[in-house]
CSV table of C-alpha atoms in Angstrom, one decimal:
chain,number,residue,atom,x,y,z
A,1,MET,CA,-27.9,208.0,90.2
A,2,MET,CA,-30.4,205.3,89.6
A,3,ARG,CA,-29.1,202.4,88.3
A,4,THR,CA,-30.5,201.2,84.7
A,5,ARG,CA,-30.6,197.4,85.1
A,6,PRO,CA,-33.5,196.6,86.8
A,7,LEU,CA,-33.4,194.4,90.5
A,8,LYS,CA,-35.4,191.0,89.5
A,9,VAL,CA,-37.7,190.0,92.3
A,10,ALA,CA,-39.8,186.4,92.8
A,11,LEU,CA,-43.3,186.1,93.7
A,12,LEU,CA,-44.1,183.1,95.9
A,13,GLY,CA,-47.9,182.7,96.5
A,14,CYS,CA,-50.6,185.2,94.6
A,15,GLY,CA,-53.4,184.9,97.3
A,16,VAL,CA,-54.8,187.9,99.4
A,17,VAL,CA,-51.2,189.4,100.3
A,18,GLY,CA,-49.8,188.2,97.2
A,19,SER,CA,-52.0,189.4,94.6
A,20,GLU,CA,-51.5,193.3,96.9
A,21,VAL,CA,-48.2,192.7,96.6
A,22,ALA,CA,-48.1,192.3,92.8
A,23,ARG,CA,-50.6,195.1,92.4
A,24,ILE,CA,-48.4,197.4,94.5
A,25,MET,CA,-45.6,197.0,92.9
A,26,THR,CA,-46.6,197.6,89.5
A,27,THR,CA,-48.8,200.9,90.2
A,28,HIS,CA,-45.7,202.4,92.5
A,29,ALA,CA,-43.3,201.1,90.4
A,30,ASP,CA,-42.3,205.1,89.4
A,31,ASP,CA,-42.0,205.1,93.6
A,32,LEU,CA,-40.0,202.2,94.7
A,33,ALA,CA,-37.3,202.6,92.1
A,34,ALA,CA,-36.6,206.1,93.1
A,35,ARG,CA,-36.7,204.6,96.6
A,36,ILE,CA,-34.4,201.8,95.8
A,37,GLY,CA,-32.0,203.2,93.2
A,38,ALA,CA,-33.0,200.9,90.7
A,39,PRO,CA,-36.4,199.5,88.8
A,40,VAL,CA,-38.1,196.5,89.9
A,41,GLU,CA,-39.2,194.1,87.9
A,42,LEU,CA,-41.8,191.2,88.6
A,43,ALA,CA,-39.8,188.3,86.8
A,44,GLY,CA,-41.9,185.2,88.0
A,45,VAL,CA,-45.1,184.1,90.2
A,46,ALA,CA,-45.5,181.0,91.9
A,47,VAL,CA,-48.7,179.5,92.8
A,48,ARG,CA,-50.9,176.5,93.0
A,49,ARG,CA,-53.7,177.2,90.3
A,50,PRO,CA,-52.0,178.5,87.0
A,51,ASP,CA,-55.8,178.9,85.1
A,52,LYS,CA,-57.4,181.6,87.9
A,53,VAL,CA,-57.5,185.4,86.1
A,54,ARG,CA,-55.1,187.4,88.3
A,55,GLU,CA,-55.9,190.7,87.1
A,56,GLY,CA,-52.2,192.7,86.3
A,57,ILE,CA,-50.2,190.2,86.2
A,58,ASP,CA,-48.9,188.6,82.7
A,59,PRO,CA,-49.6,185.1,82.5
A,60,ALA,CA,-46.4,184.4,80.5
A,61,LEU,CA,-44.8,184.8,84.7
A,62,VAL,CA,-47.1,182.1,86.4
A,63,THR,CA,-45.6,178.7,87.3
A,64,THR,CA,-46.6,176.0,89.2
A,65,ASP,CA,-42.5,174.9,89.6
A,66,ALA,CA,-41.8,177.2,92.6
A,67,THR,CA,-38.4,174.8,92.9
A,68,ALA,CA,-37.0,175.9,89.2
A,69,LEU,CA,-38.0,179.6,89.9
A,70,VAL,CA,-36.2,179.8,92.8
A,71,LYS,CA,-33.5,178.0,91.3
A,72,ARG,CA,-33.2,180.5,88.6
A,73,GLY,CA,-30.0,182.0,89.8
A,74,ASP,CA,-30.9,185.5,88.3
A,75,LEU,CA,-32.8,186.7,91.5
A,76,ASP,CA,-32.4,189.3,93.3
A,77,ILE,CA,-35.2,189.0,96.1
A,78,VAL,CA,-37.6,186.1,96.6
A,79,ILE,CA,-40.8,186.9,98.3
A,80,GLU,CA,-42.4,184.4,100.2
A,81,VAL,CA,-45.9,184.6,100.9
A,82,ILE,CA,-47.4,181.3,100.6
A,83,GLY,CA,-47.0,180.1,104.4
A,84,GLY,CA,-47.0,177.0,106.1
A,85,ILE,CA,-43.7,174.8,107.0
A,86,GLU,CA,-43.1,173.2,103.9
A,87,PRO,CA,-42.2,173.8,100.8
A,88,ALA,CA,-41.6,176.9,102.2
A,89,ARG,CA,-38.8,176.0,104.1
A,90,THR,CA,-37.1,174.6,101.7
A,91,LEU,CA,-38.0,176.9,99.1
A,92,ILE,CA,-36.3,180.3,100.7
A,93,THR,CA,-33.0,178.0,101.8
A,94,THR,CA,-32.8,177.0,97.7
A,95,ALA,CA,-33.2,180.9,97.3
A,96,PHE,CA,-30.4,181.6,99.4
A,97,GLU,CA,-28.2,179.0,97.6
A,98,HIS,CA,-29.1,180.3,94.0
A,99,GLY,CA,-28.2,183.9,95.0
A,100,ALA,CA,-31.9,185.9,96.2
A,101,SER,CA,-32.2,187.8,99.6
A,102,VAL,CA,-35.5,186.7,100.8
A,103,VAL,CA,-38.7,188.6,101.9
A,104,SER,CA,-40.9,186.2,104.0
A,105,ALA,CA,-44.7,187.0,106.4
A,106,ASN,CA,-44.4,183.0,107.4
A,107,LYS,CA,-44.4,183.8,110.7
A,108,ALA,CA,-45.2,180.1,111.7
A,109,LEU,CA,-42.1,178.8,109.8
A,110,LEU,CA,-39.8,181.7,111.8
A,111,ALA,CA,-41.3,180.5,114.9
A,112,GLN,CA,-40.1,177.0,114.6
A,113,ASP,CA,-36.9,177.4,112.6
A,114,GLY,CA,-36.1,181.1,112.3
A,115,ALA,CA,-32.7,180.5,113.7
A,116,ALA,CA,-31.8,177.7,111.4
A,117,LEU,CA,-33.3,180.4,108.4
A,118,HIS,CA,-31.0,183.1,109.4
A,119,ALA,CA,-28.1,180.9,109.5
A,120,ALA,CA,-28.9,179.8,105.8
A,121,ALA,CA,-28.9,183.7,105.4
A,122,GLY,CA,-25.7,184.2,106.6
A,123,GLU,CA,-24.0,181.5,104.9
A,124,HIS,CA,-24.5,182.9,101.8
A,125,GLY,CA,-24.4,186.6,102.5
A,126,LYS,CA,-27.9,187.0,101.9
A,127,ASP,CA,-30.7,189.2,103.6
A,128,LEU,CA,-33.7,187.4,105.5
A,129,TYR,CA,-36.4,190.7,106.6
A,130,TYR,CA,-39.5,189.2,107.9
A,131,GLU,CA,-41.8,192.4,108.9
A,132,ALA,CA,-45.0,190.8,107.8
A,133,ALA,CA,-44.7,187.9,109.7
A,134,VAL,CA,-46.3,190.0,113.1
A,135,ALA,CA,-48.9,192.3,113.6
A,136,GLY,CA,-49.3,193.5,109.6
A,137,ALA,CA,-49.0,196.6,108.7
A,138,ILE,CA,-47.8,197.7,112.1
A,139,PRO,CA,-44.1,198.5,112.1
A,140,LEU,CA,-42.3,196.3,115.0
A,141,ILE,CA,-39.8,193.9,113.4
A,142,ARG,CA,-37.6,197.1,112.6
A,143,PRO,CA,-38.3,199.5,115.2
A,144,LEU,CA,-37.4,196.5,117.6
A,145,ARG,CA,-34.4,194.9,115.6
A,146,GLU,CA,-33.1,198.4,114.8
A,147,SER,CA,-34.4,201.5,116.8
A,148,LEU,CA,-34.1,200.0,119.9
A,149,ALA,CA,-30.7,198.2,118.9
A,150,GLY,CA,-29.0,200.5,121.3
A,151,ASP,CA,-31.6,199.9,124.3
A,152,LYS,CA,-33.1,197.1,126.8
A,153,VAL,CA,-36.1,196.0,126.3
A,154,ASN,CA,-37.9,193.9,129.8
A,155,ARG,CA,-41.6,193.6,128.0
A,156,VAL,CA,-43.3,193.5,124.8
A,157,LEU,CA,-47.3,192.8,125.8
A,158,GLY,CA,-49.5,193.1,122.9
A,159,ILE,CA,-52.9,192.2,120.7
A,160,VAL,CA,-51.5,190.7,117.8
A,161,ASN,CA,-54.6,188.5,116.3
A,162,GLY,CA,-57.1,190.7,115.3
A,163,THR,CA,-59.9,187.8,114.6
A,164,THR,CA,-59.7,187.5,118.1
A,165,ASN,CA,-59.5,191.0,119.6
A,166,PHE,CA,-62.8,191.4,117.4
A,167,ILE,CA,-64.6,188.8,119.0
A,168,LEU,CA,-63.8,189.7,122.6
A,169,ASP,CA,-64.4,193.4,121.7
A,170,LYS,CA,-68.0,192.6,120.6
A,171,MET,CA,-68.5,190.1,124.0
A,172,ASP,CA,-67.3,193.4,125.6
A,173,THR,CA,-69.6,195.6,124.1
A,174,THR,CA,-72.6,193.7,122.9
A,175,GLY,CA,-72.7,191.7,126.0
A,176,ALA,CA,-72.8,188.9,123.3
A,177,GLY,CA,-71.7,184.8,124.2
A,178,TYR,CA,-68.9,183.5,123.1
A,179,GLN,CA,-70.0,181.7,119.7
A,180,GLU,CA,-72.3,184.5,118.6
A,181,ALA,CA,-69.3,186.5,118.6
A,182,LEU,CA,-67.2,183.8,116.2
A,183,ASP,CA,-70.2,183.8,114.3
A,184,GLU,CA,-70.2,187.4,113.5
A,185,ALA,CA,-66.8,187.2,112.9
A,186,THR,CA,-67.0,184.8,110.2
A,187,ALA,CA,-69.8,186.2,108.8
A,188,LEU,CA,-68.0,189.4,108.6
A,189,GLY,CA,-64.8,187.4,107.4
A,190,TYR,CA,-62.5,188.1,109.8
A,191,ALA,CA,-62.1,184.5,110.8
A,192,GLU,CA,-61.1,181.5,109.0
A,193,ALA,CA,-64.1,179.0,108.3
A,194,ASP,CA,-62.0,176.9,111.1
A,195,PRO,CA,-60.9,179.8,113.9
A,196,THR,CA,-59.0,177.1,115.5
A,197,ALA,CA,-55.2,178.6,114.8
A,198,ASP,CA,-56.8,182.1,116.1
A,199,VAL,CA,-59.2,181.6,119.0
A,200,GLU,CA,-57.0,178.7,120.3
A,201,GLY,CA,-53.9,181.1,120.4
A,202,PHE,CA,-51.5,179.4,118.4
A,203,ASP,CA,-50.8,182.5,115.3
A,204,ALA,CA,-50.1,184.5,118.3
A,205,ALA,CA,-47.8,182.4,120.2
A,206,ALA,CA,-46.1,181.9,116.8
A,207,LYS,CA,-45.7,186.4,116.5
A,208,ALA,CA,-44.6,185.8,120.4
A,209,ALA,CA,-41.7,183.9,119.9
A,210,ILE,CA,-40.7,186.2,117.0
A,211,LEU,CA,-41.1,189.2,119.5
A,212,ALA,CA,-39.5,187.5,122.3
A,213,GLY,CA,-36.3,186.2,120.2
A,214,ILE,CA,-35.5,189.7,118.9
A,215,ALA,CA,-36.6,191.8,121.9
A,216,PHE,CA,-34.5,190.0,124.2
A,217,HIS,CA,-31.6,188.6,122.1
A,218,THR,CA,-32.7,184.5,122.7
A,219,ARG,CA,-33.6,182.7,120.4
A,220,VAL,CA,-37.4,181.1,121.5
A,221,ARG,CA,-38.7,178.3,119.8
A,222,LEU,CA,-42.8,178.2,119.4
A,223,ASP,CA,-42.4,175.0,121.5
A,224,ASP,CA,-41.1,177.8,124.8
A,225,VAL,CA,-44.2,179.8,124.7
A,226,TYR,CA,-46.9,178.7,126.6
A,227,ARG,CA,-50.4,179.1,124.8
A,228,GLU,CA,-53.9,179.1,126.2
A,229,GLY,CA,-57.1,179.6,124.0
A,230,MET,CA,-59.5,181.8,124.7
A,231,SER,CA,-63.1,179.7,124.1
A,232,GLU,CA,-63.9,179.3,127.3
A,233,VAL,CA,-63.9,183.0,128.1
A,234,THR,CA,-67.9,183.9,129.0
A,235,ALA,CA,-70.1,186.6,129.5
A,236,ALA,CA,-69.8,186.2,133.0
A,237,ASP,CA,-66.5,186.7,132.6
A,238,PHE,CA,-66.4,190.5,131.2
A,239,ALA,CA,-69.3,191.3,134.1
A,240,SER,CA,-66.4,190.6,136.6
A,241,ALA,CA,-63.8,192.7,134.5
A,242,LYS,CA,-66.7,195.4,134.3
A,243,GLU,CA,-66.4,195.0,138.4
A,244,MET,CA,-62.9,195.5,138.6
A,245,GLY,CA,-62.7,198.7,136.3
A,246,CYS,CA,-61.1,196.1,133.6
A,247,THR,CA,-61.9,194.1,130.0
A,248,ILE,CA,-60.2,191.3,128.5
A,249,LYS,CA,-57.6,190.6,125.9
A,250,LEU,CA,-56.0,188.0,124.2
A,251,LEU,CA,-52.5,188.8,124.9
A,252,ALA,CA,-48.8,187.8,123.5
A,253,ILE,CA,-46.7,188.4,126.6
A,254,CYS,CA,-42.9,188.3,126.4
A,255,GLU,CA,-41.2,189.5,129.2
A,256,ARG,CA,-37.6,189.8,131.5
A,257,ALA,CA,-37.8,187.9,135.0
A,258,GLY,CA,-37.2,190.7,137.3
A,259,ASP,CA,-33.2,189.5,137.9
A,260,GLY,CA,-33.0,189.4,134.0
A,261,ALA,CA,-31.7,186.4,134.5
A,262,SER,CA,-34.1,184.8,132.1
A,263,VAL,CA,-37.2,185.4,129.6
A,264,THR,CA,-41.0,184.1,129.2
A,265,ALA,CA,-42.9,184.1,126.8
A,266,ARG,CA,-47.1,182.7,127.1
A,267,VAL,CA,-50.2,184.2,125.0
A,268,HIS,CA,-53.4,183.4,126.6
A,269,PRO,CA,-56.9,185.6,127.8
A,270,ALA,CA,-56.3,188.3,131.0
A,271,MET,CA,-58.1,190.8,132.5
A,272,ILE,CA,-56.4,194.6,131.2
A,273,PRO,CA,-57.3,198.0,133.5
A,274,LEU,CA,-59.3,200.2,131.5
A,275,SER,CA,-56.6,202.5,132.1
A,276,HIS,CA,-54.2,200.7,129.6
A,277,PRO,CA,-54.1,201.4,126.1
A,278,LEU,CA,-54.3,198.3,125.1
A,279,ALA,CA,-57.9,198.2,126.4
A,280,SER,CA,-59.1,201.2,123.8
A,281,VAL,CA,-57.9,198.5,121.2
A,282,ARG,CA,-61.2,197.7,119.0
A,283,GLY,CA,-62.5,195.6,116.5
A,284,ALA,CA,-59.9,193.7,114.6
A,285,TYR,CA,-57.0,196.1,115.0
A,286,ASN,CA,-53.7,195.3,116.5
A,287,ALA,CA,-51.2,196.8,119.4
A,288,VAL,CA,-48.2,196.5,121.1
A,289,PHE,CA,-46.6,198.0,123.9
A,290,VAL,CA,-43.3,198.0,124.6
A,291,GLU,CA,-40.9,198.8,127.8
A,292,SER,CA,-37.6,199.5,127.6
A,293,ASP,CA,-34.7,201.0,130.3
A,294,ALA,CA,-34.0,203.8,128.1
A,295,SER,CA,-37.1,204.7,125.7
A,296,GLY,CA,-39.6,204.0,128.8
A,297,GLN,CA,-43.0,202.8,127.2
A,298,LEU,CA,-43.8,202.9,123.6
A,299,MET,CA,-46.8,201.7,121.9
A,300,PHE,CA,-47.4,200.3,118.0
A,301,TYR,CA,-51.3,200.0,116.9
A,302,GLY,CA,-52.8,199.7,113.3
A,303,PRO,CA,-54.4,197.2,111.3
A,304,GLY,CA,-52.8,194.0,112.1
A,305,ALA,CA,-54.1,192.2,109.3
A,306,GLY,CA,-55.3,191.8,105.4
A,307,GLY,CA,-54.2,191.7,102.0
A,308,ALA,CA,-53.0,195.9,101.9
A,309,PRO,CA,-51.5,196.2,105.3
A,310,THR,CA,-49.4,193.1,105.1
A,311,ALA,CA,-48.6,193.8,101.3
A,312,SER,CA,-47.5,197.7,103.1
A,313,ALA,CA,-45.4,195.2,105.4
A,314,VAL,CA,-43.6,192.9,102.6
A,315,LEU,CA,-42.7,196.1,100.2
A,316,GLY,CA,-41.0,197.8,103.1
A,317,ASP,CA,-39.1,195.4,103.4
A,318,LEU,CA,-38.6,194.7,99.8
A,319,VAL,CA,-36.9,198.5,99.7
A,320,ALA,CA,-34.8,198.3,102.3
A,321,VAL,CA,-33.6,194.4,101.1
A,322,GLY,CA,-33.2,196.4,97.3
A,323,ARG,CA,-31.2,198.9,98.7
A,324,ASN,CA,-29.0,196.5,100.2
A,325,ARG,CA,-28.6,194.9,97.2
A,326,ILE,CA,-27.7,197.4,95.0
A,327,ASN,CA,-25.3,199.0,97.9
A,328,GLY,CA,-23.4,195.6,98.7
A,329,THR,CA,-24.5,194.8,101.9
A,330,THR,CA,-26.9,192.6,103.9
A,331,GLY,CA,-29.0,194.2,106.7
A,332,PRO,CA,-28.7,192.7,110.3
A,333,GLY,CA,-28.9,189.3,110.8
A,334,GLU,CA,-30.3,186.8,113.4
A,335,SER,CA,-29.0,188.5,117.4
A,336,ALA,CA,-29.2,185.4,120.1
A,337,TYR,CA,-25.9,186.5,121.6
A,338,ALA,CA,-27.6,186.8,125.2
A,339,ALA,CA,-29.2,183.4,125.3
A,340,LEU,CA,-31.2,183.7,127.8
A,341,PRO,CA,-33.0,180.5,129.5
A,342,VAL,CA,-36.9,180.6,128.9
A,343,SER,CA,-38.3,179.9,132.3
A,344,SER,CA,-41.7,178.0,132.5
A,345,MET,CA,-44.7,179.6,132.8
A,346,GLY,CA,-45.2,177.7,136.3
A,347,GLU,CA,-42.3,180.6,136.9
A,348,VAL,CA,-44.2,183.4,135.9
A,349,VAL,CA,-45.9,185.9,138.4
A,350,THR,CA,-48.4,188.0,138.0
A,351,ARG,CA,-52.1,188.5,139.8
A,352,TYR,CA,-55.2,186.2,139.6
A,353,HIS,CA,-59.0,186.8,139.5
A,354,ILE,CA,-60.4,183.6,140.6
A,355,SER,CA,-64.4,183.2,140.6
A,356,LEU,CA,-65.3,180.1,142.7
A,357,ASP,CA,-68.8,178.2,143.4
A,358,VAL,CA,-69.3,177.9,147.4
A,359,ALA,CA,-71.9,177.0,149.9
A,360,ASP,CA,-73.9,179.4,151.0
A,361,LYS,CA,-73.0,179.2,155.1
A,362,PRO,CA,-70.4,180.3,157.9
A,363,GLY,CA,-67.2,180.0,157.5
A,364,VAL,CA,-66.8,179.2,153.8
A,365,LEU,CA,-64.7,182.8,153.4
A,366,ALA,CA,-62.5,181.5,156.3
A,367,GLN,CA,-61.5,178.1,154.4
A,368,VAL,CA,-60.8,179.4,151.2
A,369,ALA,CA,-58.4,182.1,152.5
A,370,THR,CA,-56.8,179.6,155.1
A,371,VAL,CA,-55.9,177.5,152.0
A,372,PHE,CA,-54.2,180.8,149.9
A,373,ALA,CA,-52.3,181.5,153.0
A,374,GLU,CA,-50.9,177.9,153.2
A,375,HIS,CA,-49.7,178.1,149.6
A,376,GLY,CA,-48.5,181.4,150.2
A,377,VAL,CA,-50.9,183.6,147.8
A,378,SER,CA,-51.4,186.9,149.2
A,379,ILE,CA,-55.5,188.1,148.5
A,380,ASP,CA,-55.9,191.7,147.6
A,381,THR,CA,-59.9,191.3,147.7
A,382,VAL,CA,-62.9,189.0,147.9
A,383,ARG,CA,-66.4,189.6,146.7
A,384,GLN,CA,-69.1,186.9,148.0
A,385,GLN,CA,-72.6,187.0,146.7
A,386,GLY,CA,-75.2,184.2,148.3
A,387,LYS,CA,-78.9,183.2,147.5
A,388,ASP,CA,-80.5,180.1,148.6
A,389,GLY,CA,-78.1,177.8,149.7
A,390,GLU,CA,-75.6,178.5,146.8
A,391,ALA,CA,-72.8,181.5,146.5
A,392,SER,CA,-70.0,183.2,144.8
A,393,LEU,CA,-66.9,184.0,146.2
A,394,VAL,CA,-64.8,186.5,144.0
A,395,VAL,CA,-61.1,186.0,144.9
A,396,VAL,CA,-57.8,188.8,143.3
A,397,THR,CA,-54.4,187.6,144.7
A,398,HIS,CA,-51.9,189.9,144.9
A,399,ARG,CA,-48.6,188.7,142.3
A,400,ALA,CA,-48.2,185.1,142.9
A,401,SER,CA,-46.7,182.3,140.8
A,402,ASP,CA,-48.8,180.3,138.8
A,403,ALA,CA,-47.0,176.9,140.6
A,404,ALA,CA,-48.5,178.4,143.6
A,405,LEU,CA,-51.9,179.6,142.0
A,406,GLY,CA,-51.6,176.2,140.9
A,407,GLY,CA,-51.6,174.3,144.2
A,408,THR,CA,-53.8,176.8,145.4
A,409,VAL,CA,-56.4,175.7,143.1
A,410,GLU,CA,-56.1,171.8,143.7
A,411,ALA,CA,-56.5,172.4,147.3
A,412,LEU,CA,-59.5,174.7,147.0
A,413,ARG,CA,-61.0,171.8,144.9
A,414,LYS,CA,-60.9,169.6,147.7
A,415,LEU,CA,-63.3,171.6,150.4
A,416,ASP,CA,-65.9,170.3,150.6
A,417,THR,CA,-67.9,173.7,150.4
A,418,VAL,CA,-66.5,174.6,147.4
A,419,ARG,CA,-68.8,173.6,144.6
A,420,GLY,CA,-66.5,174.3,141.4
A,421,VAL,CA,-64.0,176.4,140.3
A,422,ALA,CA,-65.9,178.6,137.5
A,423,SER,CA,-62.6,180.7,136.5
A,424,ILE,CA,-59.6,181.2,136.7
A,425,MET,CA,-58.1,184.4,134.8
A,426,ARG,CA,-55.1,186.5,135.1
A,427,VAL,CA,-54.7,189.7,135.5
A,428,GLU,CA,-52.2,191.8,133.4
A,429,GLY,CA,-50.9,195.4,132.6
A,430,GLU,CA,-50.4,197.4,135.7
């Protein structure tokens, strides 16, 4: 039986995502009411520019005083899509204090202060849901938090930023250079005027922190995530990848150590075999590959950004939180019971692809191989090409720690026969 008293919802932010949330709430009002068990009423919309025309939204609902809105005391749910750390953090905690549950898409805030936000929600007996914070419309947070709650997740490997995947895909399929591909992404609206958050991995690192925390029942903050951008990836790197039967993706990688005693979270470009499902993810799409004990390998794929896809995830949370509200319950909160230590990048073990510029003369390969052996890094394959006294040497290692590889490269730079290290790239996804 449907409750007649509506659930009152406030919307903080009415940009690309917020306007889509408001539109779908209006156009799908009957369906949402049927799914939740009560009508949903948009009770207020907090914005920075009140004079802007917002189609389908009653101007009387619009306010610039977000604090007063969340303090009303009669709200059931606050939807936060303004992003950033402040004032979002204060507005969310104020909403809890005044009786509202919260649905958020704020990856940066959750990666930095997720534990404190969960604590505030728990203190006041309210929900904090954030499916839209990672990978847009792709159902990912809820499967990790609920569907796989009885399993042991060992690894989460994913493409979680559409802008970077579009750029790398263009470089791969057309032979374009980095700047040319970035310019096209900007022209098409995939990249911001300042693309730093995307191409330097900040966006993906925030998502990796959230995913690692949920997957491993351990608090992982943004500062715990190793981050490396992709602006140094070249056409030559893609040529080398193709010779190995690989492509290059900017990956978010969260994994348990082999002994299960620690976890790591990292974001960086990596070569990945063409046989791996993530290698076929094209354009601005996202995909996340999950490996667990009982379920084996699972892949989640779809649009990872944009107004409508992200709004879909927000509204899925709205339905779940609305049902909880009606039933007088709350959903899962933070699960950090495992409290595993987060290892440094130096302890991460993986394969490496190293391209060296060397002198084209006898004995160079032997010198290089000796340096690798002295640092305990085993070589898988070597390829050498030479012309006019100069040569390139491409070494692919077996699995080695980042610290061991770092010491190897430092020693290689000291050899008279090594002119320079052209590129170093990890090889993942085996």
